């Protein structure tokens, strides 16, 4: 992991700022692609479609396809054996047709496939892909972990209400938002 | 060597302390040069840096502020990295892992903005309780400066006198803005603590409540006050810099001061700084303000030793770098069966302070308690995912852990002690300057308080909240209020600065801010630093008028 620090005595402001914006590159192989998130330039291939289809069973929520494509790309690039695991998960689902993620996880025969499934779930919830030696940050505010409490809690750095617009009221714990 | 024009006032450091003084001097018609070790960075870059961090690093407040090589600070992104700058030693070295930002604007970039005044009693520890030191002046002397600081920073606070701090102590002016609402977590905490005699007060906070103030918008509860307020509703000194420049102040960034030069008659003549090419420059002035914070200011004084000042500048008392203070902090995570729901409103909005006062202070430290109000969604998610959950069970567990857990915090009042000392490390930084070495022991006064008073109180608080789990981190941590290294006093033989933060040794050298504080109190200290800065600014202006 390279630390964004040059030992050159001739570091200008431009280089410094570049160093700063590449802060994320320290941790995220995908940092430069972040810009394309809203640009719509990403095209979905067969692997991506498979990833979305497996994900839709693993994560029973509305999934953003652009994020899916970028997550799959990061997994292909950084997670060992990901394409094989994805293939096996897809075939297993095709063959057994589990009704939901609960049934699938119960039925999965081997630990490495369970772990692969779990890491796909984790990437949707955290907005990041944990690779062998890197973490790729795919999304911030779209990470599903924030949606689970979006009826009450602020996503840090985004506003949920307006000036002095929040109160001490909170909805019931049991009332999960739909997302 | 490049020689700059001679300025009336040379201010080193563009944090809140430096900016307040610079603006006062400009308003009085003086010419001002500000030297800043770090770069000017725009808010959006910092916000993006924060959002692009891996989730596990988003609670490392230093991570969105990567320092340039010439202005290093303590960093905590990778294991072991925290030892790369501050050279810490002593039994409580961890409790001095101070975070600050060496960018234009300084550490208020990532402060929480909480502004508790010290009390009249806090300034008289020696005469009332026989411990520590008395301040060189009383609360009445400081009060007008507190009020001015509250207006300069835009501090909102309660209008009801019964909810104001210090209690039963007259204020010369109301807070410039009324209080912010409490979210569900802090309201519940307030209600549950009241029957225990623990009064959870709405905090005075340097963020705009309901209205815009000073050209900055109203707080919208983004819950990101640290590491950065995305909309500048919270005061940070970076917001003062454009105004300072518009008033004619000259700002030099990426200029690392490394030597203060005194003449034969102990008058300060110049400050020397390095640019990022390691080229040295010299700037001259009539008055000099070193406002680099409680660690960097004493370090710079020690670095400036010469034949006539073998212990460093301003150090005939040998007190420079001694009495290093901060409020040693303990944290406990609690889990409850009922939801608390933190994360609505600012990251901190209330605290218990009546626990900081009382005659027990002759035996052990007073302390401030609070419950952090940070959104716990990402913490809940990390924990739930670790359990290998999925589907509905995962959602339910994330929601439960986000809502039904909380972080209780206690910050202890420190005493000044000469053994807690900053010296020059033999390890050097990128520019070849000695890194700060700091020995730190929280002392028996604080340890006794933790054993006899604060840990038992934390347990009582947790029980009242219906905690099913109470997980105390037994190690003292830092509160990031760096104080004491240029201690104020009347006697030049045992203190560094006088009542106006003027060096006893050099009539045109001012060392305002946390370093000048005689004792620390239990509350967050920056409003006191700001008040001292304004007092010093008045003295500087007066000195020019009589010259
Ligand atoms: C996470 C966090 C939360 C906090 N929350 C609160 C809070 O809620 N309430 C509170 O009261 N306090 C809080 N604090 C503390 C507060 O941030 C500091 O007390 C305050 O910013 C100190 O201001 P200052 O101007 O003295 O120093 P700084 O803000 O540190 O500014 C010093 C400036 O000097 C510059 N400098 C340093 N060395 C040199 C040099 N050699 N040459 C030139 N320039 C130099 C630096 O780059 C910097 O810009 C918090 C701190 C942290 C880290
Ligand atoms: S709650 Fe949000 S808007 Fe308010 S000060 Fe904090 S970060 Fe800024």
Short mmCIF file of N, CA and C in Angstrom, two decimals, chain A residues 90-165:
data_model
loop_
_atom_site.label_atom_id
_atom_site.label_comp_id
_atom_site.label_asym_id
_atom_site.label_seq_id
_atom_site.Cartn_x
_atom_site.Cartn_y
_atom_site.Cartn_z
N UNK A 90 -24.51 -19.04 -9.16
CA UNK A 90 -25.56 -18.89 -10.17
C UNK A 90 -26.11 -20.27 -10.57
N UNK A 91 -25.20 -21.23 -10.78
CA UNK A 91 -25.66 -22.57 -11.17
C UNK A 91 -26.48 -23.21 -10.06
N UNK A 92 -26.03 -23.03 -8.83
CA UNK A 92 -26.73 -23.62 -7.69
C UNK A 92 -28.15 -23.05 -7.60
N UNK A 93 -28.25 -21.76 -7.77
CA UNK A 93 -29.57 -21.11 -7.70
C UNK A 93 -30.46 -21.59 -8.85
N UNK A 94 -29.86 -21.67 -10.03
CA UNK A 94 -30.59 -22.14 -11.21
C UNK A 94 -31.13 -23.55 -10.99
N UNK A 95 -30.29 -24.40 -10.38
CA UNK A 95 -30.66 -25.80 -10.20
C UNK A 95 -31.69 -25.97 -9.08
N UNK A 96 -31.46 -25.29 -7.93
CA UNK A 96 -32.29 -25.57 -6.73
C UNK A 96 -33.46 -24.61 -6.57
N UNK A 97 -33.36 -23.50 -7.24
CA UNK A 97 -34.41 -22.47 -7.17
C UNK A 97 -34.88 -22.17 -5.73
N UNK A 98 -33.95 -21.77 -4.87
CA UNK A 98 -34.37 -21.42 -3.50
C UNK A 98 -35.31 -20.20 -3.52
N UNK A 99 -36.24 -20.19 -2.58
CA UNK A 99 -37.26 -19.13 -2.57
C UNK A 99 -36.67 -17.79 -2.12
N UNK A 100 -35.74 -17.85 -1.18
CA UNK A 100 -35.17 -16.60 -0.67
C UNK A 100 -33.75 -16.85 -0.16
N UNK A 101 -33.14 -15.78 0.33
CA UNK A 101 -31.74 -15.88 0.76
C UNK A 101 -31.60 -16.84 1.95
N UNK A 102 -32.61 -16.86 2.81
CA UNK A 102 -32.56 -17.75 3.98
C UNK A 102 -32.45 -19.20 3.50
N UNK A 103 -33.31 -19.56 2.54
CA UNK A 103 -33.31 -20.93 2.04
C UNK A 103 -31.99 -21.25 1.32
N UNK A 104 -31.51 -20.27 0.56
CA UNK A 104 -30.25 -20.47 -0.17
C UNK A 104 -29.09 -20.72 0.81
N UNK A 105 -28.96 -19.88 1.80
CA UNK A 105 -27.82 -19.99 2.70
C UNK A 105 -27.87 -21.31 3.48
N UNK A 106 -29.06 -21.73 3.84
CA UNK A 106 -29.22 -23.03 4.50
C UNK A 106 -28.73 -24.16 3.59
N UNK A 107 -29.06 -24.02 2.31
CA UNK A 107 -28.83 -25.13 1.37
C UNK A 107 -27.41 -25.18 0.81
N UNK A 108 -26.70 -24.06 0.85
CA UNK A 108 -25.37 -24.03 0.21
C UNK A 108 -24.46 -25.09 0.84
N UNK A 109 -23.83 -25.91 0.02
CA UNK A 109 -23.13 -27.06 0.56
C UNK A 109 -21.75 -26.72 1.14
N UNK A 110 -21.13 -25.66 0.63
CA UNK A 110 -19.73 -25.56 1.08
C UNK A 110 -19.40 -24.16 1.60
N UNK A 111 -18.45 -24.13 2.55
CA UNK A 111 -18.14 -22.91 3.29
C UNK A 111 -17.63 -21.81 2.36
N UNK A 112 -16.83 -22.19 1.36
CA UNK A 112 -16.27 -21.13 0.52
C UNK A 112 -17.38 -20.45 -0.29
N UNK A 113 -18.39 -21.20 -0.67
CA UNK A 113 -19.51 -20.57 -1.40
C UNK A 113 -20.34 -19.69 -0.46
N UNK A 114 -20.51 -20.18 0.78
CA UNK A 114 -21.24 -19.36 1.77
C UNK A 114 -20.50 -18.04 1.99
N UNK A 115 -19.17 -18.16 2.12
CA UNK A 115 -18.37 -16.94 2.33
C UNK A 115 -18.47 -16.01 1.13
N UNK A 116 -18.46 -16.59 -0.07
CA UNK A 116 -18.57 -15.75 -1.27
C UNK A 116 -19.91 -15.03 -1.28
N UNK A 117 -20.96 -15.75 -0.91
CA UNK A 117 -22.30 -15.14 -0.86
C UNK A 117 -22.31 -14.02 0.18
N UNK A 118 -21.71 -14.32 1.32
CA UNK A 118 -21.68 -13.34 2.41
C UNK A 118 -20.92 -12.08 1.98
N UNK A 119 -19.84 -12.26 1.22
CA UNK A 119 -19.07 -11.07 0.86
C UNK A 119 -19.81 -10.23 -0.19
N UNK A 120 -20.64 -10.85 -0.99
CA UNK A 120 -21.47 -10.06 -1.91
C UNK A 120 -22.49 -9.25 -1.10
N UNK A 121 -23.10 -9.91 -0.11
CA UNK A 121 -24.06 -9.21 0.76
C UNK A 121 -23.36 -8.02 1.44
N UNK A 122 -22.18 -8.31 1.96
CA UNK A 122 -21.43 -7.28 2.68
C UNK A 122 -21.13 -6.08 1.78
N UNK A 123 -20.78 -6.34 0.54
CA UNK A 123 -20.43 -5.22 -0.34
C UNK A 123 -21.64 -4.32 -0.60
N UNK A 124 -22.83 -4.90 -0.72
CA UNK A 124 -24.03 -4.07 -0.92
C UNK A 124 -24.33 -3.24 0.33
N UNK A 125 -24.12 -3.83 1.50
CA UNK A 125 -24.45 -3.11 2.73
C UNK A 125 -23.42 -2.04 3.07
N UNK A 126 -22.14 -2.33 2.85
CA UNK A 126 -21.12 -1.36 3.26
C UNK A 126 -20.75 -0.40 2.14
N UNK A 127 -21.09 -0.74 0.91
CA UNK A 127 -20.69 0.11 -0.22
C UNK A 127 -19.23 -0.06 -0.58
N UNK A 128 -18.61 -1.13 -0.09
CA UNK A 128 -17.18 -1.33 -0.33
C UNK A 128 -16.90 -2.81 -0.57
N UNK A 129 -15.85 -3.07 -1.35
CA UNK A 129 -15.45 -4.45 -1.64
C UNK A 129 -14.12 -4.72 -0.94
N UNK A 130 -14.14 -5.72 -0.08
CA UNK A 130 -12.91 -6.12 0.61
C UNK A 130 -12.18 -7.13 -0.27
N UNK A 131 -11.07 -6.71 -0.89
CA UNK A 131 -10.28 -7.61 -1.72
C UNK A 131 -9.21 -8.29 -0.89
N UNK A 132 -8.31 -8.99 -1.58
CA UNK A 132 -7.25 -9.71 -0.86
C UNK A 132 -6.36 -8.73 -0.11
N UNK A 133 -6.04 -7.59 -0.74
CA UNK A 133 -5.15 -6.66 -0.05
C UNK A 133 -5.62 -5.21 -0.19
N UNK A 134 -6.81 -5.02 -0.72
CA UNK A 134 -7.30 -3.65 -0.90
C UNK A 134 -8.76 -3.58 -0.51
N UNK A 135 -9.21 -2.36 -0.26
CA UNK A 135 -10.64 -2.13 -0.10
C UNK A 135 -11.05 -1.15 -1.19
N UNK A 136 -12.06 -1.49 -1.96
CA UNK A 136 -12.53 -0.57 -3.00
C UNK A 136 -13.83 0.05 -2.52
N UNK A 137 -13.85 1.36 -2.46
CA UNK A 137 -15.09 2.03 -2.05
C UNK A 137 -15.91 2.29 -3.31
N UNK A 138 -17.11 1.75 -3.33
CA UNK A 138 -17.95 1.84 -4.53
C UNK A 138 -18.96 2.97 -4.38
N UNK A 139 -19.59 3.04 -3.22
CA UNK A 139 -20.60 4.08 -3.05
C UNK A 139 -20.62 4.49 -1.58
N UNK A 140 -21.11 5.68 -1.34
CA UNK A 140 -21.23 6.13 0.06
C UNK A 140 -22.70 6.13 0.46
N UNK A 141 -23.44 7.11 -0.03
CA UNK A 141 -24.81 7.26 0.48
C UNK A 141 -25.75 6.16 0.01
N UNK A 142 -25.35 5.38 -1.03
CA UNK A 142 -26.21 4.30 -1.51
C UNK A 142 -25.96 2.99 -0.75
N UNK A 143 -24.98 2.96 0.14
CA UNK A 143 -24.71 1.73 0.91
C UNK A 143 -25.97 1.36 1.68
N UNK A 144 -26.37 0.09 1.60
CA UNK A 144 -27.66 -0.31 2.19
C UNK A 144 -27.69 -0.18 3.71
N UNK A 145 -26.49 -0.20 4.34
CA UNK A 145 -26.49 -0.09 5.81
C UNK A 145 -27.20 1.18 6.27
N UNK A 146 -27.13 2.23 5.46
CA UNK A 146 -27.79 3.47 5.85
C UNK A 146 -29.31 3.40 5.68
N UNK A 147 -29.77 2.55 4.75
CA UNK A 147 -31.21 2.52 4.45
C UNK A 147 -32.00 1.90 5.61
N UNK A 148 -31.32 1.03 6.36
CA UNK A 148 -32.02 0.29 7.42
C UNK A 148 -32.53 1.24 8.51
N UNK A 149 -31.87 2.38 8.64
CA UNK A 149 -32.28 3.34 9.68
C UNK A 149 -32.64 4.70 9.07
N UNK A 150 -32.91 4.70 7.77
CA UNK A 150 -33.06 5.99 7.07
C UNK A 150 -34.30 6.77 7.53
N UNK A 151 -35.21 6.13 8.25
CA UNK A 151 -36.37 6.86 8.75
C UNK A 151 -36.02 7.70 9.97
N UNK A 152 -34.89 7.45 10.60
CA UNK A 152 -34.49 8.21 11.79
C UNK A 152 -33.12 8.84 11.62
N UNK A 153 -32.14 8.02 11.33
CA UNK A 153 -30.75 8.47 11.42
C UNK A 153 -30.28 9.17 10.17
N UNK A 154 -29.43 10.13 10.39
CA UNK A 154 -28.80 10.87 9.31
C UNK A 154 -27.71 10.02 8.69
N UNK A 155 -27.55 10.10 7.38
CA UNK A 155 -26.33 9.57 6.76
C UNK A 155 -25.29 10.67 6.97
N UNK A 156 -24.25 10.40 7.75
CA UNK A 156 -23.33 11.50 8.06
C UNK A 156 -22.90 12.28 6.80
N UNK A 157 -23.00 13.55 6.87
CA UNK A 157 -22.69 14.56 5.83
C UNK A 157 -23.89 14.85 4.92
N UNK A 158 -24.99 14.13 5.07
CA UNK A 158 -26.22 14.49 4.36
C UNK A 158 -27.26 14.93 5.40
N UNK A 159 -28.15 15.83 5.00
CA UNK A 159 -29.16 16.29 5.94
C UNK A 159 -30.42 15.45 5.78
N UNK A 160 -31.09 15.22 6.90
CA UNK A 160 -32.33 14.45 6.85
C UNK A 160 -33.53 15.39 6.95
N UNK A 161 -33.31 16.58 7.55
CA UNK A 161 -34.44 17.51 7.69
C UNK A 161 -34.01 18.89 7.18
N UNK A 162 -34.00 19.88 8.03
CA UNK A 162 -33.59 21.22 7.64
C UNK A 162 -33.23 21.97 8.90
N UNK A 163 -33.04 23.30 8.82
CA UNK A 163 -32.65 24.04 10.03
C UNK A 163 -33.57 23.73 11.20
N UNK A 164 -33.00 23.27 12.28
CA UNK A 164 -33.71 22.91 13.51
C UNK A 164 -34.97 22.08 13.22
N UNK A 165 -34.89 21.27 12.18
CA UNK A 165 -36.07 20.53 11.73
C UNK A 165 -36.19 19.13 12.30
#
